[in-house]
Short mmCIF file of C-alpha atoms and ligand atoms in Angstrom, two decimals:
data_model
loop_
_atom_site.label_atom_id
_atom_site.label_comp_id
_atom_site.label_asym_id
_atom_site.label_seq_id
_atom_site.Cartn_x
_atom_site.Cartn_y
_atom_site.Cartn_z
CA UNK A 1 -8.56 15.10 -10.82
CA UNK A 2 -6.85 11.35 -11.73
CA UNK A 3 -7.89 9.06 -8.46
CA UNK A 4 -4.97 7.62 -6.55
CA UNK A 5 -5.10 4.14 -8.09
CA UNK A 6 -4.38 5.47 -11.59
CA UNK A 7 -1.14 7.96 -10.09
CA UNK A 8 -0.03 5.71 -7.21
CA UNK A 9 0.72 1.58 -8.28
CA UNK A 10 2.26 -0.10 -5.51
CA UNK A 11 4.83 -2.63 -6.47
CA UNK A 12 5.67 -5.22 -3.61
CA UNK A 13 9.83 -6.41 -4.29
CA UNK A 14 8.79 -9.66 -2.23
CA UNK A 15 12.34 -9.11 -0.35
CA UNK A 16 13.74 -12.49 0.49
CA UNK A 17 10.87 -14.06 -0.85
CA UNK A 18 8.57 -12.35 1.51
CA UNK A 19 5.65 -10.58 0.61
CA UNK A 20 4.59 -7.10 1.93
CA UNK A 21 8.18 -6.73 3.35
CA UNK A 22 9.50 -3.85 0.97
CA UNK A 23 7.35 -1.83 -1.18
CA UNK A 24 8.22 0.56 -4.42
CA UNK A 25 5.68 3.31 -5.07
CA UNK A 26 5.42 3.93 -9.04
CA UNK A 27 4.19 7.25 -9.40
CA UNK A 28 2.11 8.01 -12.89
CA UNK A 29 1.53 11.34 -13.95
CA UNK A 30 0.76 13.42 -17.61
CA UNK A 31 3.26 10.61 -19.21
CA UNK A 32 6.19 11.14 -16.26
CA UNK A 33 7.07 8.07 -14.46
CA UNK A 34 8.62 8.38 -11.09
CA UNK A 35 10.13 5.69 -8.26
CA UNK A 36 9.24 6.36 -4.72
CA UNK A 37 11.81 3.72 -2.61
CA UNK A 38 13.39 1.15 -5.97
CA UNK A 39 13.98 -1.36 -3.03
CA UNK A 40 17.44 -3.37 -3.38
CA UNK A 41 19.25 -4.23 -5.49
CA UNK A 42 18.19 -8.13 -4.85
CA UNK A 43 15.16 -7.56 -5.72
CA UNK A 44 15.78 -5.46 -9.00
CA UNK A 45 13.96 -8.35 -11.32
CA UNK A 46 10.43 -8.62 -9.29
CA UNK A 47 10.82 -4.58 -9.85
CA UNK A 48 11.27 -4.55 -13.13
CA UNK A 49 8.42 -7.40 -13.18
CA UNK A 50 6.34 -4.82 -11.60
CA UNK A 51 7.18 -2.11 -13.95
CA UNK A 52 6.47 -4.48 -16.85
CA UNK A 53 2.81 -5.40 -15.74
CA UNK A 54 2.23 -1.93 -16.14
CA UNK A 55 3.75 -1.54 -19.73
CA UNK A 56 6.98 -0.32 -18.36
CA UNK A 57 10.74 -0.61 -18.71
CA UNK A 58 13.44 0.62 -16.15
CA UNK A 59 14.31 3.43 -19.81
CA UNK A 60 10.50 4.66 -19.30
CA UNK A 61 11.25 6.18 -15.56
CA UNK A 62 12.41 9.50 -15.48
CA UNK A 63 12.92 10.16 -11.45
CA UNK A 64 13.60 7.97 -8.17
CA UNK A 65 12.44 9.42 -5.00
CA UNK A 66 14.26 8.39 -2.24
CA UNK A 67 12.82 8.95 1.22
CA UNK A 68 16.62 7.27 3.13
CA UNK A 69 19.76 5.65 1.13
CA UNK A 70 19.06 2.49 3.70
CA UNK A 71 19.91 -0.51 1.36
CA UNK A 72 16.61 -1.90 1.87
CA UNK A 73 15.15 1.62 0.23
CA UNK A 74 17.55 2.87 -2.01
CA UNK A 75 20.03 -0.53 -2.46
CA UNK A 76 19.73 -0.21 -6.54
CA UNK A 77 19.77 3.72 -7.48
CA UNK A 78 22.84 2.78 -8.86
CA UNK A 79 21.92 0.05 -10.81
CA UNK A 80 18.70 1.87 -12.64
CA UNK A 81 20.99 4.62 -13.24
CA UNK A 82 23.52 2.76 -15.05
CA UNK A 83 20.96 1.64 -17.16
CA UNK A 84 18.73 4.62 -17.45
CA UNK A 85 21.52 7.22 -17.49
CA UNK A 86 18.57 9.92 -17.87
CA UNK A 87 17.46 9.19 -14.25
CA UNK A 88 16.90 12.29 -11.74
CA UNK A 89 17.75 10.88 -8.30
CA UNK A 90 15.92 12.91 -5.41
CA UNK A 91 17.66 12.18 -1.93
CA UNK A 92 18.46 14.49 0.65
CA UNK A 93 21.69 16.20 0.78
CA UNK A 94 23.28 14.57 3.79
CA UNK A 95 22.36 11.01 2.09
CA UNK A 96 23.56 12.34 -1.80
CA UNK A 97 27.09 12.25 -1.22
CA UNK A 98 26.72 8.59 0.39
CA UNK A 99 25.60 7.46 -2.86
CA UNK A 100 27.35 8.94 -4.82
CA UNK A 101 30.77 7.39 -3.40
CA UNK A 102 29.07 4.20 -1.71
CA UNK A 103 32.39 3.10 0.08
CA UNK A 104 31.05 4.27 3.86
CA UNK A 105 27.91 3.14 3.26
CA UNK A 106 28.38 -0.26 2.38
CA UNK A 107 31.31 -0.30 5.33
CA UNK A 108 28.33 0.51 7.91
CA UNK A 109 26.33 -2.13 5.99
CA UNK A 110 28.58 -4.89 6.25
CA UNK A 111 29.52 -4.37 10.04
CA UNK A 112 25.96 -4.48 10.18
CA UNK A 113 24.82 -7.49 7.90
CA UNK A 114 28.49 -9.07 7.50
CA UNK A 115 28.22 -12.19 5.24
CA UNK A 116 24.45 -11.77 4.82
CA UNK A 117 24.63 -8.46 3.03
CA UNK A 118 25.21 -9.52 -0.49
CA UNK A 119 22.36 -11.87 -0.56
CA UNK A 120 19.96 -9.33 1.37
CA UNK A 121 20.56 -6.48 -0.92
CA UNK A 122 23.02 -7.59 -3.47
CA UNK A 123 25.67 -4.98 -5.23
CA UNK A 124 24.82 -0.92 -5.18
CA UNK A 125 26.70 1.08 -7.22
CA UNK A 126 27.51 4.58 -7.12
CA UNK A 127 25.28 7.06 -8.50
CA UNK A 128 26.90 10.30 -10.72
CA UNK A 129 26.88 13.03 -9.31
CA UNK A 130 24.99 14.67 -12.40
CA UNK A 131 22.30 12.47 -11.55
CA UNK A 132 21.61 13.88 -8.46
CA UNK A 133 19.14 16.32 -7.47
CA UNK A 134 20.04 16.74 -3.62
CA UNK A 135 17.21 18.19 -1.47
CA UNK A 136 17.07 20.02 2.08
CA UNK A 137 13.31 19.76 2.84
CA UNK A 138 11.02 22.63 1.71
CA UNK A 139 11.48 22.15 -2.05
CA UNK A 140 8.92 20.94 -4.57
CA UNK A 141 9.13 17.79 -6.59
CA UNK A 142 7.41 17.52 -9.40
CA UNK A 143 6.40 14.32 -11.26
CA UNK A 144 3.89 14.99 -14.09
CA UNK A 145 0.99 16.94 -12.34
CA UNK A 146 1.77 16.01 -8.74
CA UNK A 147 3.91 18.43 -6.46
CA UNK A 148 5.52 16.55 -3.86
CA UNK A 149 6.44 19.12 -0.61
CA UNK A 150 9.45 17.71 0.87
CA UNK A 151 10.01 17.46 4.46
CA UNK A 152 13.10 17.02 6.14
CA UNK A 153 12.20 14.01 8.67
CA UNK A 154 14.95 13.13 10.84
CA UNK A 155 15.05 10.66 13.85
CA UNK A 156 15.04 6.86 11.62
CA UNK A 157 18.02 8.62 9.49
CA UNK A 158 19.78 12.03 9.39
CA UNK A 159 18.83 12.12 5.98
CA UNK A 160 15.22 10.95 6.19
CA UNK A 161 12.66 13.06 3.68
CA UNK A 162 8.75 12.90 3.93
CA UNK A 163 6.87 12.99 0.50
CA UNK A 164 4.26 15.10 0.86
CA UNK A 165 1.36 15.03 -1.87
CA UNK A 166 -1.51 17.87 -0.58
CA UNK A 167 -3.79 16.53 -3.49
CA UNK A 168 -4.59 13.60 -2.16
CA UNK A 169 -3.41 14.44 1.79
CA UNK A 170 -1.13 11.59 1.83
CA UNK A 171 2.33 11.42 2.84
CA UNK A 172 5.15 9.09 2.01
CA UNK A 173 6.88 8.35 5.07
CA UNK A 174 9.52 6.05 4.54
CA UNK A 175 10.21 4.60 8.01
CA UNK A 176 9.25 7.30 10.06
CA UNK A 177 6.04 5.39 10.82
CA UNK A 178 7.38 2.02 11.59
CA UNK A 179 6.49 -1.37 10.23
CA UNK A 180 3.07 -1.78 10.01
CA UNK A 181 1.25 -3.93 7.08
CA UNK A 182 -1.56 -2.49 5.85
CA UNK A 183 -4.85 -3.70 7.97
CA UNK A 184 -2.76 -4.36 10.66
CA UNK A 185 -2.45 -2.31 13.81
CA UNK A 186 0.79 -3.74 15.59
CA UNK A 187 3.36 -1.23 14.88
CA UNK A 188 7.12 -2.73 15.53
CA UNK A 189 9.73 0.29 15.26
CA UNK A 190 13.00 -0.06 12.74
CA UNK A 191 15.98 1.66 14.84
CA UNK A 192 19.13 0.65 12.81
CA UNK A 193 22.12 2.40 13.77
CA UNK A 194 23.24 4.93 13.53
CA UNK A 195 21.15 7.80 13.52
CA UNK A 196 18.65 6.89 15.70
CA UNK A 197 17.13 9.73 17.56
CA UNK A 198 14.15 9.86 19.31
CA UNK A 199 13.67 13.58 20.01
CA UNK A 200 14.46 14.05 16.37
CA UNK A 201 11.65 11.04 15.39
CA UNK A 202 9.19 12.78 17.68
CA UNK A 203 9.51 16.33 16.06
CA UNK A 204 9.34 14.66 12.41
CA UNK A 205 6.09 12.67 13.58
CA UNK A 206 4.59 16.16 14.79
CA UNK A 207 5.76 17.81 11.69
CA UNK A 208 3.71 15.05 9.41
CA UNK A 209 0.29 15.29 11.96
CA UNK A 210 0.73 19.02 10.97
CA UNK A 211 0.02 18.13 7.49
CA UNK A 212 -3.41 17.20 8.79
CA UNK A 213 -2.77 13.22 6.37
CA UNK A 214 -5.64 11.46 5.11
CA UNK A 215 -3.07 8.69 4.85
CA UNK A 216 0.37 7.70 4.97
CA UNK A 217 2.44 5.36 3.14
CA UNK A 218 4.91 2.69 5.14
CA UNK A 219 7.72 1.32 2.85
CA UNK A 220 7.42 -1.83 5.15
CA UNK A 221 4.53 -1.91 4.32
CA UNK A 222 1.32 -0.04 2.86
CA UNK A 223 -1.27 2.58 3.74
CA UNK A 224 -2.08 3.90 6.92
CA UNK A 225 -5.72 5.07 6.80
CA UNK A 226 -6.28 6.61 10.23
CA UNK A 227 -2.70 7.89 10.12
CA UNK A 228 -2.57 10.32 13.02
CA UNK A 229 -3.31 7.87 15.83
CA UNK A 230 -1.23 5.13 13.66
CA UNK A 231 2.06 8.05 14.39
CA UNK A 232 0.39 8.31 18.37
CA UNK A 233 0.49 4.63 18.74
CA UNK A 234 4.38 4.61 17.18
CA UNK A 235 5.42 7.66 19.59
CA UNK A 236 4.58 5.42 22.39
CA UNK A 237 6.09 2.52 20.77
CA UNK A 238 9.30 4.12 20.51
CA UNK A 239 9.36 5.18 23.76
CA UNK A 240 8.44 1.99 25.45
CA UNK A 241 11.40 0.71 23.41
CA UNK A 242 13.90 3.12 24.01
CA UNK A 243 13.10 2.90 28.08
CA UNK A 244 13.49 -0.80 27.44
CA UNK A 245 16.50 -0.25 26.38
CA UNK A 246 17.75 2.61 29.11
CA UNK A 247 16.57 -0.24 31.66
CA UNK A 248 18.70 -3.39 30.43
CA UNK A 249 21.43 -1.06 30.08
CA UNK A 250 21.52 0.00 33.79
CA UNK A 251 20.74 -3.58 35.15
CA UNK A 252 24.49 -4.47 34.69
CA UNK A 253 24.44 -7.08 32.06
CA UNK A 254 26.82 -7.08 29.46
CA UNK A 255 25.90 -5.67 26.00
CA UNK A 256 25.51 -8.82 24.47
CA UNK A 257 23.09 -10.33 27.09
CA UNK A 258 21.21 -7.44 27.22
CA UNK A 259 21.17 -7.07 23.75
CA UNK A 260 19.63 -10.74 23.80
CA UNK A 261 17.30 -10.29 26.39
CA UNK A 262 15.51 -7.44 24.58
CA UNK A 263 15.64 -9.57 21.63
CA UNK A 264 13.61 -11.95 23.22
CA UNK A 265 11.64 -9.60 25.28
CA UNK A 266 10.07 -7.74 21.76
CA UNK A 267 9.71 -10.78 19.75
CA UNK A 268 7.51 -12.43 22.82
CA UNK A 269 5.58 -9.33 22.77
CA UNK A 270 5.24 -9.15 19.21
CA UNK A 271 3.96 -12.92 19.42
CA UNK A 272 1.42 -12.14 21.91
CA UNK A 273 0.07 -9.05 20.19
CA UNK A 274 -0.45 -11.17 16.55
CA UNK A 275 -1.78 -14.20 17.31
CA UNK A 276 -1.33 -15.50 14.05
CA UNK A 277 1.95 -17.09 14.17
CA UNK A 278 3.42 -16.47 10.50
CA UNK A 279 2.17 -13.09 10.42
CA UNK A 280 4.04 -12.27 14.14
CA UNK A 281 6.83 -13.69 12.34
CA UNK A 282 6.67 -11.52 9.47
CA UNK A 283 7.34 -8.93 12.31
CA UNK A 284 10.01 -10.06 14.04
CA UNK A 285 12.09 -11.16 10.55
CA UNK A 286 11.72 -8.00 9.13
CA UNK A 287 12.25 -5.93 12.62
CA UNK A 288 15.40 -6.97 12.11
CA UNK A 289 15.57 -6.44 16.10
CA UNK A 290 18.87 -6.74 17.07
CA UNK A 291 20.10 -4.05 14.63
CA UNK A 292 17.37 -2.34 16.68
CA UNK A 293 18.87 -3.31 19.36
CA UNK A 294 21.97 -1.49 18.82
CA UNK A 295 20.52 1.38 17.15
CA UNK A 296 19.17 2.37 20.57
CA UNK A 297 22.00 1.15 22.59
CA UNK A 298 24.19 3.99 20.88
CA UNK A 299 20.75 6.34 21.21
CA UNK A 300 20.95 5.45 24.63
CA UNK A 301 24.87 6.17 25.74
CA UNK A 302 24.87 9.29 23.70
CA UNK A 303 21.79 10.94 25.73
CA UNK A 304 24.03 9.56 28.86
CA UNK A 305 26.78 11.36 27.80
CA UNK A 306 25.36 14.48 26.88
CA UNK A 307 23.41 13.98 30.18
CA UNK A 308 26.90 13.62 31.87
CA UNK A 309 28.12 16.27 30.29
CA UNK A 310 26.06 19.12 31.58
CA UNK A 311 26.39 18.44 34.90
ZN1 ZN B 1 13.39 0.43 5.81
#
């Protein structure tokens, strides 16, 4: 059986110019080359810098496996396509025709990111629809001699999958376990509009502890070697968050100040929990915590409503 170091290479995009912030997974199997998570499309040269060191070119790939069409995942699909026409794209159905016809996407984006976005993530182009090989959860992927079970992991994203490889027990997770860099313990949650759902989250983390994981994979960023209390830590995380959240919404500030006040309120936490201050830092920049923010502000009204409405 090949070890893990000679399928799995991790290639880190250095996003921004910031190590272990976004990581591509090149999978090597029998000859097949396979991407789990490109990155964006800003960071499409360190990739193919990656690629090269290990006698690759962007022509040599024959898959992308895409665990959410975030832009910070998924941001150049289109561009590898265009120049590797030959290019299988994995993504789940829900996310396949977003990519395919990029127009809402990028509108959500920019609301999001407004000026910024081009220089976060840079251009992503639509994908052809022949390229895509649109998934529901419960199929098999196959790169070389690894099968990859795919689980439909909702709760970051509607259209979140889990890469599940039962050779080596290790799942690819995407952002279903948070931002953690490998070694590290702090977990700080990603929950961008404007999916999030925690009851959703919680049933995907339960589905991948069912797997029984030796390890998971974080796109932001690494292994997680003790994965199921890693995914018990982040349950408690998220809730801590979201009644955060629930509790600076009912305190009658507006949005906004609220909105700043649990900006502040995580990034002082976050400082006191790594006490190295570039590495707390890290956290917070990539957190990206007042898209958070709002991610669980809409989380938030929606379980009011629906909490309203069955009265
Ligand atoms: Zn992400």
């Amino acid at each position: 059986m090949p070890t893990e170091e000679s399928v799995y290479k991790i290639i880190d995009t250095i996003w921004m110019g910031r190590p272990k912030s976004i990581a591509c997974v090149l999978v090597q199997s029998e000859g097949i080359n396979a991407l789990i998570d490109p990155g964006p499309t800003s960071t499409l040269e360190t990739l193919r810098a990656g690629l090269q060191e290990h006698g690759l070119r962007v022509q040599d790939l024959h898959a992308i496996l895409l665990t959410h069409i975030h832009l910070d995942h998924a941001g150049s699909v289109g561009s590898l396509v265009k120049e590797n026409p030959q290019l299988d794209v994995f993504v789940h159905e829900f996310g396949a025709k977003h990519i395919a016809d990029p127009a809402k996407l990028l509108a959500s984006a920019a609301r999001l990111y407004g000026g910024e976005m081009d220089r976060m993530y840079g251009e992503f182009l639509p994908v052809p629809q022949e390229n895509l090989r649109p998934l529901a959860g419960g199929e098999i992927v196959t790169v070389g001699a690894r099968k990859f079970s795919v689980l439909y992991t909702p709760g970051h994203a509607s259209h979140h999958l889990t890469f599940w490889d039962s050779l080596d027990k290790n799942a690819f997770v995407g952002d279903v376990g948070g931002i953690t860099v490998e070694g590290d313990t702090f977990i700080m949650p990603a929950t961008p509009p404007p999916d999030i759902s925690l009851d959703l989250w919680n049933k995907s983390l339960d589905a991948i502890a069912a797997l029984k994981p030796e390890k998971i994979f974080l796109t932001h960023f690494g292994y997680q070697h003790d994965p199921v209390a890693h995914m018990e830590r982040y349950r408690k995380k998220l809730a801590d968050w979201a009644a955060l959240v629930k509790d600076l919404l009912e305190s009658g500030k507006s949005e906004e100040e609220a909105g700043k006040e649990f900006v502040d309120a995580v990034a002082g936490e976050t400082r006191q929990a790594v006490s190295n201050s570039s590495e707390a830092d890290h956290y917070i920049f990539n957190g990206g915590l007042y898209l958070s923010w709002l991610g669980l502000l809409r989380y938030t009204k929606k379980q009011k409503e629906k909490a309203q409405s069955a009265i």
